[in-house]
Amino acid sequence: MNPQRHNNLSTKLNLCKILAATAFVIYIVIVYHNSESYVCNLPVEKTLNKVAAFISSPSLPLPPPSPPAFSPTNVSQLLFCISGSVKAWRNRRSYFREWWRPNVTRGYIFFDKEPTMDILPWPYDNLPPYRVSENTTNFEVYSYHVRPDVIRIVRAILETFREGDTDVRWYIIGDDDTIFFLDNMVELLGRYDHTKYFYIGGISEGVKSNFDFSFEMAFGGAGCAISYPLAEALVANLDQCIETYPFYFVSDQILSACIADLGVSLTYEKGFHQIDLVGDISGFLSAHPQEPLISLHHLDIVSPLFPTMDRHKSVRHLMTAAKVDQSRLLQQTVCYHKQRNWTFSIAWGYSAYIYEDLIPRSILRRPLETFTPWSLTKRPPDYIFNTRLVTNNSCETPHMFYFRSITRLISNNDSNSNSDTSTDEIKMIYVRHKPRQLPSCYPNHSADYISKIRVYAPATKLNFVEHRGECCDVINIDGKKTAEIRIRDCKKTEIVIV
């Protein structure tokens, strides 16, 4: 570069700095003359030192200030608003105890009437306090509403807000038979700005239910999350809004309409599950969407989650896996043993399938239709997702294994080293439910002899922000009834393909 040109550039840069510094000093003088009280506290010497440092520094001008940062959302900043009935509570309270964390979670259960003696005294030490919903029979709208009993359910959010709890970022609405997965809920809501208006939830699995009510409505049984600013605006107008919609049959419709009138649309998250399905939902749970599991509903209507247990024990058993790692719960991982033409599909913490054929992951992510629609009448399209029909085809029907036990393992990275560094790993065992009773898909490649599958996974949380699932390897098939699988991170360009 020409030396003279270089000197000119340096001169211009220094001149720009001097002009900027001069403008800054003039600004200080103006502030000094216009705010006598402020100048008493103005650190003039410190400010001038910064000006001098700016002039002597070759760096570029400082970037604009960052927006205010918030601490990560935690579970105590969620306030649960649960609608229940005294009649049903006796059977549903065991579900509730499985997810509620005493002295950690906060919220209220709103009953339709005073609890009866069979559920009293109320166990405040391990359940949230209960409230009896305000009497709405004297509301004018009560006399002409098509379903006046839903008014109290809609107003539960208003009554919860009036309790005046502090440090609330999100109001979580649900039913007394909703199972929430709190760690996943916190992770999900942490992605959103709680200072903005957000209405987050899921829709029905059934096309007809969504058609009858709304595709833009969070189904309350699945639960939904309402940010504090939205809740504040909602309750200010809720009673008036209820009067506007006397023709809606369910509380969820009214609530979503009132929120829509505030200019807020539903933010759809696939981890909220209404479970508008009937019968065996194992096919649905074994092909969960690639999103954190947030909630399950209607568990007292569908068949038990595990075929060898009743409904309550099934929920408790699922939660044993959830307590170790909620992030992977129900997450599907697929890998292959090509020598035997086998495909393994693992739904972490729930089931493991072996197919006697090599089936692409893109096919296996469609649930096996082990269930029927909520309406009980099949008129396709029945579901908002694609399914695979249950068949007697040996190449398409899986050997089914269900979660039996879970153990956290700690092993040294180097057995010959004196290092204290160790690696955590989680071992899960899945056992065969029953014989498949079908011929082999390929000669001499039957999986009938496998009775147990061991699955190893990292003890670290799954990162959903990367929007990518995990991969796995078949690490051992010993010929003695046991297969071993190790779940791992996918390589950068790895494709899970046959």
XYZ file of C-alpha atoms in Angstrom:
498
model
C 0.000 0.000 0.000
C 1.172 3.556 -0.736
C 2.661 4.982 2.542
C 1.122 8.368 1.901
C -2.318 6.785 1.405
C -1.884 4.791 4.619
C -1.028 7.979 6.540
C -4.114 9.705 5.113
C -6.341 6.834 6.291
C -4.807 6.940 9.771
C -5.296 10.704 9.920
C -8.957 10.364 8.908
C -9.554 7.624 11.495
C -8.024 9.718 14.269
C -10.058 12.729 13.153
C -13.277 10.662 13.350
C -12.385 9.564 16.867
C -11.653 13.142 17.948
C -14.980 14.342 16.536
C -16.847 11.503 18.277
C -15.100 12.198 21.563
C -15.810 15.932 21.246
C -19.504 15.236 20.648
C -19.562 12.976 23.698
C -17.967 15.678 25.902
C -20.464 18.271 24.629
C -23.278 15.850 25.534
C -21.904 15.578 29.089
C -21.760 19.373 29.389
C -25.389 19.663 28.247
C -26.471 17.040 30.771
C -24.511 18.903 33.437
C -26.317 22.154 32.806
C -29.781 20.572 32.496
C -29.732 18.239 35.462
C -28.047 19.618 38.529
C -29.125 16.688 40.686
C -27.761 14.191 38.183
C -24.349 15.873 37.909
C -23.779 15.478 41.624
C -23.584 11.735 41.054
C -21.963 11.803 37.624
C -18.589 10.007 37.638
C -16.891 12.713 35.532
C -13.330 11.515 36.024
C -14.278 7.954 35.133
C -16.176 9.118 32.064
C -13.263 11.252 30.823
C -10.922 8.312 31.326
C -13.187 6.223 29.090
C -13.160 8.997 26.477
C -9.356 9.040 26.543
C -9.250 5.265 26.231
C -11.616 5.438 23.262
C -9.364 8.010 21.507
C -6.235 5.907 22.005
C -7.886 2.584 21.108
C -7.740 1.307 17.513
C -10.957 -0.724 17.986
C -14.263 -0.071 16.253
C -17.153 1.734 18.010
C -18.907 -0.221 20.768
C -21.907 -2.394 19.712
C -25.434 -1.443 20.833
C -26.456 -2.683 24.293
C -27.895 -6.203 24.524
C -31.580 -6.696 25.367
C -32.304 -7.522 29.019
C -31.632 -11.156 29.898
C -33.858 -13.308 32.099
C -32.857 -16.180 34.307
C -33.855 -19.605 32.951
C -37.436 -20.614 33.690
C -37.785 -23.132 36.515
C -40.672 -25.323 37.619
C -41.617 -23.075 40.546
C -42.469 -20.319 38.056
C -45.277 -22.427 36.600
C -48.668 -22.150 38.312
C -51.061 -25.041 37.671
C -54.776 -24.458 37.303
C -56.458 -27.874 37.478
C -60.173 -28.485 36.960
C -61.590 -31.521 38.709
C -64.718 -33.124 40.042
C -65.256 -34.599 43.471
C -66.885 -37.703 41.999
C -63.935 -38.579 39.749
C -61.142 -37.548 42.115
C -61.113 -40.792 44.080
C -59.993 -42.703 40.988
C -57.759 -40.017 39.519
C -55.723 -38.844 42.494
C -53.147 -41.610 42.051
C -52.359 -40.263 38.563
C -51.949 -36.789 40.003
C -49.510 -37.899 42.688
C -47.213 -39.413 40.078
C -46.272 -36.069 38.543
C -46.914 -33.516 41.300
C -43.804 -32.499 43.287
C -44.687 -31.443 46.835
C -43.106 -28.170 47.973
C -41.827 -27.581 44.439
C -44.780 -27.324 42.075
C -47.439 -24.684 42.697
C -51.103 -24.573 41.808
C -54.722 -25.250 42.754
C -57.371 -27.885 42.084
C -60.849 -26.474 41.507
C -63.693 -28.810 42.451
C -67.333 -28.545 41.481
C -68.415 -28.851 45.129
C -67.063 -29.359 48.628
C -65.060 -32.601 48.907
C -66.842 -35.525 50.518
C -65.579 -37.295 53.617
C -64.042 -40.152 51.621
C -61.361 -37.798 50.234
C -60.903 -35.777 53.421
C -58.856 -34.787 55.337
C -57.051 -33.186 52.421
C -53.351 -34.208 52.181
C -51.870 -30.720 51.828
C -48.353 -32.093 52.320
C -48.313 -33.930 48.965
C -51.087 -32.317 46.916
C -51.873 -28.723 45.950
C -54.574 -26.896 47.918
C -58.091 -27.334 46.618
C -60.652 -24.660 45.960
C -64.386 -24.923 45.346
C -65.269 -23.050 42.162
C -67.283 -19.892 42.605
C -71.045 -20.258 42.212
C -71.933 -19.232 38.651
C -75.645 -20.076 38.736
C -76.502 -16.446 39.437
C -74.672 -15.256 36.305
C -77.085 -13.998 33.679
C -75.417 -16.105 30.979
C -76.000 -19.252 33.036
C -79.710 -19.281 32.178
C -79.216 -19.386 28.414
C -75.834 -21.049 27.937
C -75.982 -24.354 26.015
C -73.708 -25.984 28.640
C -73.819 -23.790 31.755
C -71.648 -26.228 33.734
C -68.599 -25.320 31.619
C -68.643 -21.719 32.851
C -66.959 -22.662 36.121
C -64.209 -24.526 34.243
C -63.472 -21.546 31.994
C -63.286 -19.263 35.028
C -60.713 -21.448 36.814
C -57.920 -19.399 35.231
C -59.525 -16.214 36.565
C -59.852 -17.626 40.079
C -56.259 -18.867 39.956
C -55.010 -15.447 38.871
C -56.905 -13.804 41.731
C -54.988 -15.948 44.239
C -52.177 -13.431 43.726
C -49.201 -15.786 43.547
C -45.909 -14.017 42.848
C -43.086 -14.798 40.403
C -45.385 -16.586 37.955
C -44.252 -16.796 34.347
C -46.739 -19.338 33.018
C -50.218 -20.542 33.956
C -50.695 -24.217 33.106
C -54.280 -25.355 32.564
C -55.188 -29.042 32.804
C -57.656 -31.647 34.034
C -57.409 -33.816 37.116
C -56.577 -36.819 34.907
C -53.808 -35.037 32.985
C -50.276 -36.350 33.496
C -47.621 -33.657 33.075
C -43.904 -34.209 32.542
C -42.478 -31.241 34.376
C -38.838 -31.278 33.280
C -39.877 -31.359 29.642
C -42.470 -28.648 30.269
C -39.822 -26.351 31.745
C -37.458 -27.034 28.847
C -40.163 -26.303 26.289
C -41.431 -23.101 27.892
C -37.855 -21.928 28.346
C -37.690 -21.502 24.572
C -40.401 -18.830 24.673
C -40.367 -15.256 25.955
C -42.680 -15.271 28.968
C -43.034 -11.484 28.794
C -44.934 -11.785 25.499
C -48.453 -13.057 24.788
C -48.284 -16.837 24.291
C -50.984 -19.532 24.206
C -49.239 -22.895 23.827
C -50.839 -26.328 23.594
C -51.890 -29.254 21.447
C -54.874 -30.231 19.369
C -56.735 -33.546 19.226
C -55.302 -36.634 17.557
C -58.639 -37.076 15.794
C -59.733 -35.147 12.723
C -63.382 -35.227 13.800
C -62.732 -33.743 17.247
C -60.758 -30.902 15.710
C -63.447 -30.390 13.083
C -66.223 -30.368 15.702
C -64.460 -27.922 18.016
C -61.490 -26.198 16.380
C -58.132 -26.836 14.776
C -56.959 -23.594 16.427
C -57.870 -24.579 19.991
C -55.646 -26.065 22.694
C -57.488 -29.099 24.048
C -57.621 -28.591 27.799
C -57.205 -32.232 28.744
C -53.819 -32.198 27.054
C -53.048 -29.036 28.984
C -51.996 -25.637 27.739
C -49.628 -22.888 28.843
C -50.593 -19.214 29.019
C -47.925 -16.584 29.611
C -48.438 -14.156 32.482
C -49.127 -11.080 30.298
C -51.738 -12.997 28.319
C -53.354 -14.339 31.495
C -53.506 -10.828 32.904
C -55.257 -9.522 29.786
C -57.519 -12.567 29.581
C -58.928 -12.413 33.108
C -59.632 -8.688 32.790
C -62.247 -9.445 30.141
C -63.157 -13.072 30.800
C -66.661 -12.744 32.265
C -67.682 -10.404 29.480
C -66.204 -12.794 26.927
C -68.114 -15.771 28.360
C -71.335 -13.878 27.699
C -70.279 -13.485 24.065
C -70.094 -17.242 23.469
C -73.148 -18.936 25.046
C -73.326 -21.347 22.090
C -69.987 -23.110 22.691
C -70.270 -26.554 24.268
C -66.837 -26.948 25.859
C -64.713 -24.691 28.025
C -61.716 -25.012 25.692
C -63.711 -23.414 22.869
C -64.670 -20.442 25.001
C -61.138 -19.971 26.309
C -59.563 -20.128 22.850
C -62.181 -17.722 21.465
C -61.484 -15.217 24.237
C -57.755 -15.489 23.581
C -58.299 -15.080 19.837
C -60.294 -11.912 20.554
C -57.154 -10.573 22.233
C -55.295 -11.110 18.964
C -53.382 -14.219 20.050
C -53.260 -17.490 18.095
C -52.435 -20.974 19.309
C -48.775 -21.976 19.267
C -49.003 -25.686 18.491
C -46.604 -28.063 20.230
C -46.763 -31.782 19.416
C -45.808 -32.969 22.912
C -49.223 -32.112 24.416
C -51.441 -35.193 24.037
C -55.208 -35.124 24.394
C -55.321 -38.870 23.598
C -58.641 -38.806 21.786
C -58.021 -42.462 20.999
C -59.644 -45.659 22.226
C -58.148 -49.010 23.181
C -54.487 -49.966 22.908
C -52.382 -46.837 22.306
C -49.031 -48.660 22.332
C -48.637 -48.059 18.601
C -49.063 -44.326 19.135
C -46.654 -44.126 22.076
C -44.027 -46.222 20.279
C -43.753 -43.684 17.455
C -43.821 -40.431 19.364
C -43.126 -37.207 17.436
C -39.595 -35.860 17.688
C -40.602 -33.424 20.426
C -40.431 -33.605 24.238
C -43.335 -35.453 25.850
C -45.326 -32.825 27.769
C -48.604 -34.473 28.775
C -50.907 -37.488 28.512
C -54.670 -37.451 29.012
C -57.583 -39.934 29.153
C -55.407 -42.616 30.755
C -58.435 -43.872 32.692
C -60.206 -44.548 29.376
C -57.565 -46.145 27.143
C -56.171 -49.609 27.832
C -53.349 -49.806 30.405
C -50.071 -48.503 28.976
C -48.297 -51.754 29.853
C -50.253 -54.925 29.028
C -49.257 -56.817 32.193
C -50.281 -54.016 34.605
C -53.419 -52.113 35.512
C -53.833 -48.435 34.606
C -52.465 -46.982 37.824
C -49.444 -49.299 37.983
C -48.766 -48.588 34.310
C -48.538 -44.851 34.936
C -46.324 -45.401 37.964
C -44.064 -47.686 35.915
C -43.718 -45.154 33.098
C -42.808 -42.493 35.638
C -39.910 -44.600 36.940
C -38.249 -44.028 33.583
C -39.360 -40.385 33.517
C -37.709 -39.720 36.872
C -34.349 -40.793 35.436
C -34.544 -38.943 32.112
C -37.677 -37.212 30.861
C -35.966 -35.763 27.804
C -35.696 -39.161 26.070
C -39.033 -40.544 27.224
C -40.864 -42.156 24.257
C -38.254 -40.800 21.825
C -37.890 -43.202 18.905
C -34.471 -44.446 17.813
C -33.976 -46.835 14.888
C -31.017 -49.041 13.945
C -30.334 -52.185 11.947
C -28.638 -55.571 12.150
C -28.094 -56.184 8.460
C -26.648 -59.696 8.807
C -30.044 -60.881 10.061
C -32.161 -58.304 8.203
C -33.520 -57.009 11.518
C -34.727 -53.529 12.353
C -34.813 -52.296 15.951
C -37.158 -49.465 16.916
C -36.737 -48.227 20.490
C -39.255 -45.944 22.215
C -37.112 -44.967 25.196
C -38.662 -45.905 28.536
C -41.621 -47.662 26.971
C -41.166 -50.249 24.206
C -38.737 -51.934 21.839
C -39.725 -53.548 18.549
C -37.833 -56.003 16.356
C -38.901 -56.265 12.723
C -37.602 -59.195 10.676
C -36.981 -56.924 7.720
C -35.059 -53.729 6.996
C -37.643 -50.943 7.219
C -36.737 -47.266 6.710
C -37.045 -44.871 9.602
C -39.372 -42.708 7.504
C -41.899 -45.572 7.601
C -41.421 -46.505 11.252
C -42.167 -42.995 12.467
C -45.793 -43.646 11.480
C -47.640 -45.237 14.425
C -49.031 -48.743 14.141
C -52.800 -48.332 14.290
C -53.352 -50.435 17.400
C -56.067 -47.962 18.486
C -59.398 -46.756 17.134
C -60.794 -43.223 16.749
C -62.531 -41.468 19.625
C -65.791 -41.534 17.650
C -65.478 -45.348 17.292
C -66.583 -44.957 13.672
C -63.812 -45.141 11.103
C -64.280 -42.568 8.355
C -60.822 -41.800 7.005
C -59.001 -39.560 7.443
C -59.420 -40.349 11.136
C -56.176 -38.912 12.496
C -54.016 -35.833 12.060
C -51.029 -38.118 11.403
C -50.291 -41.022 9.070
C -50.559 -44.544 10.457
C -49.555 -48.088 9.528
C -52.221 -50.776 9.579
C -51.772 -53.782 11.854
C -51.188 -56.841 9.685
C -50.288 -60.531 9.887
C -47.462 -60.044 7.406
C -44.365 -61.541 9.040
C -42.104 -58.869 7.573
C -44.229 -55.964 8.846
C -45.377 -57.218 12.252
C -42.899 -56.522 15.060
C -41.837 -58.618 18.005
C -42.949 -56.442 20.946
C -40.935 -55.829 24.105
C -41.860 -53.533 26.988
C -39.810 -51.593 29.496
C -38.987 -53.622 32.612
C -36.199 -51.852 34.546
C -33.770 -48.948 34.482
C -30.318 -48.532 36.063
C -27.775 -45.722 36.049
C -24.243 -47.000 35.421
C -20.972 -45.231 36.251
C -17.773 -46.508 34.644
C -14.228 -45.141 34.501
C -13.161 -43.864 31.094
C -9.789 -45.605 31.392
C -9.411 -48.620 33.640
C -5.596 -48.230 33.559
C -5.711 -44.590 34.570
C -5.741 -43.057 38.019
C -8.156 -40.382 36.794
C -11.393 -39.935 38.692
C -13.169 -39.024 35.455
C -16.215 -41.230 34.904
C -18.969 -41.571 32.350
C -22.614 -41.974 33.254
C -24.765 -44.298 31.209
C -28.310 -45.533 31.589
C -29.179 -49.185 31.066
C -32.745 -50.189 30.329
C -34.147 -53.683 29.978
C -37.120 -54.499 27.774
C -38.759 -57.936 27.930
C -40.916 -59.747 25.414
C -44.641 -59.368 25.933
C -45.744 -62.601 24.242
C -44.784 -64.838 21.304
C -45.489 -63.271 17.929
C -46.870 -66.581 16.572
C -46.018 -65.871 12.950
C -43.568 -67.593 10.597
C -40.197 -65.992 9.963
C -39.937 -63.275 7.316
C -36.674 -64.770 6.007
C -35.479 -68.379 6.470
C -33.123 -68.832 9.436
C -33.498 -65.190 10.504
C -36.263 -65.512 13.072
C -36.157 -63.279 16.157
C -38.451 -65.590 18.108
C -35.627 -66.643 20.422
C -34.963 -63.094 21.666
C -36.645 -62.594 25.044
C -34.796 -59.531 26.305
C -33.286 -56.336 24.905
C -30.755 -54.240 26.805
C -30.557 -50.627 25.735
C -27.753 -48.287 26.802
C -28.100 -44.523 26.458
C -26.080 -41.474 27.539
C -27.059 -40.012 30.904
C -27.056 -36.535 29.404
C -30.249 -34.744 28.455
C -31.407 -34.913 24.856
C -31.028 -31.592 23.054
C -34.225 -30.852 21.117
C -32.989 -27.452 19.984
C -30.806 -29.181 17.391
C -33.971 -30.675 15.843
C -32.339 -34.051 15.337
C -32.993 -37.431 16.872
C -30.395 -39.946 18.006
C -28.858 -42.969 16.326
C -28.061 -46.401 17.709
C -25.936 -49.481 17.099
C -26.660 -53.165 17.611
C -23.649 -54.028 19.757
C -24.409 -57.654 20.577
C -26.763 -60.481 19.692
C -25.311 -63.345 21.685
C -27.613 -66.106 20.486
C -28.759 -66.586 24.078
C -32.038 -64.705 24.025
C -30.589 -61.202 24.554
C -29.896 -58.325 22.178
C -27.949 -55.199 23.145
C -28.383 -51.719 21.688
C -26.403 -48.554 22.351
C -28.011 -45.167 21.675
C -25.609 -42.398 20.667
C -25.390 -39.048 18.922
C -25.741 -39.228 15.164
C -22.648 -38.332 13.186
C -22.718 -35.042 11.317
C -23.779 -36.439 7.926
C -25.083 -39.823 9.096
C -28.284 -41.064 7.481
C -30.386 -43.691 9.227
C -31.198 -45.729 6.164
C -31.350 -49.357 5.141
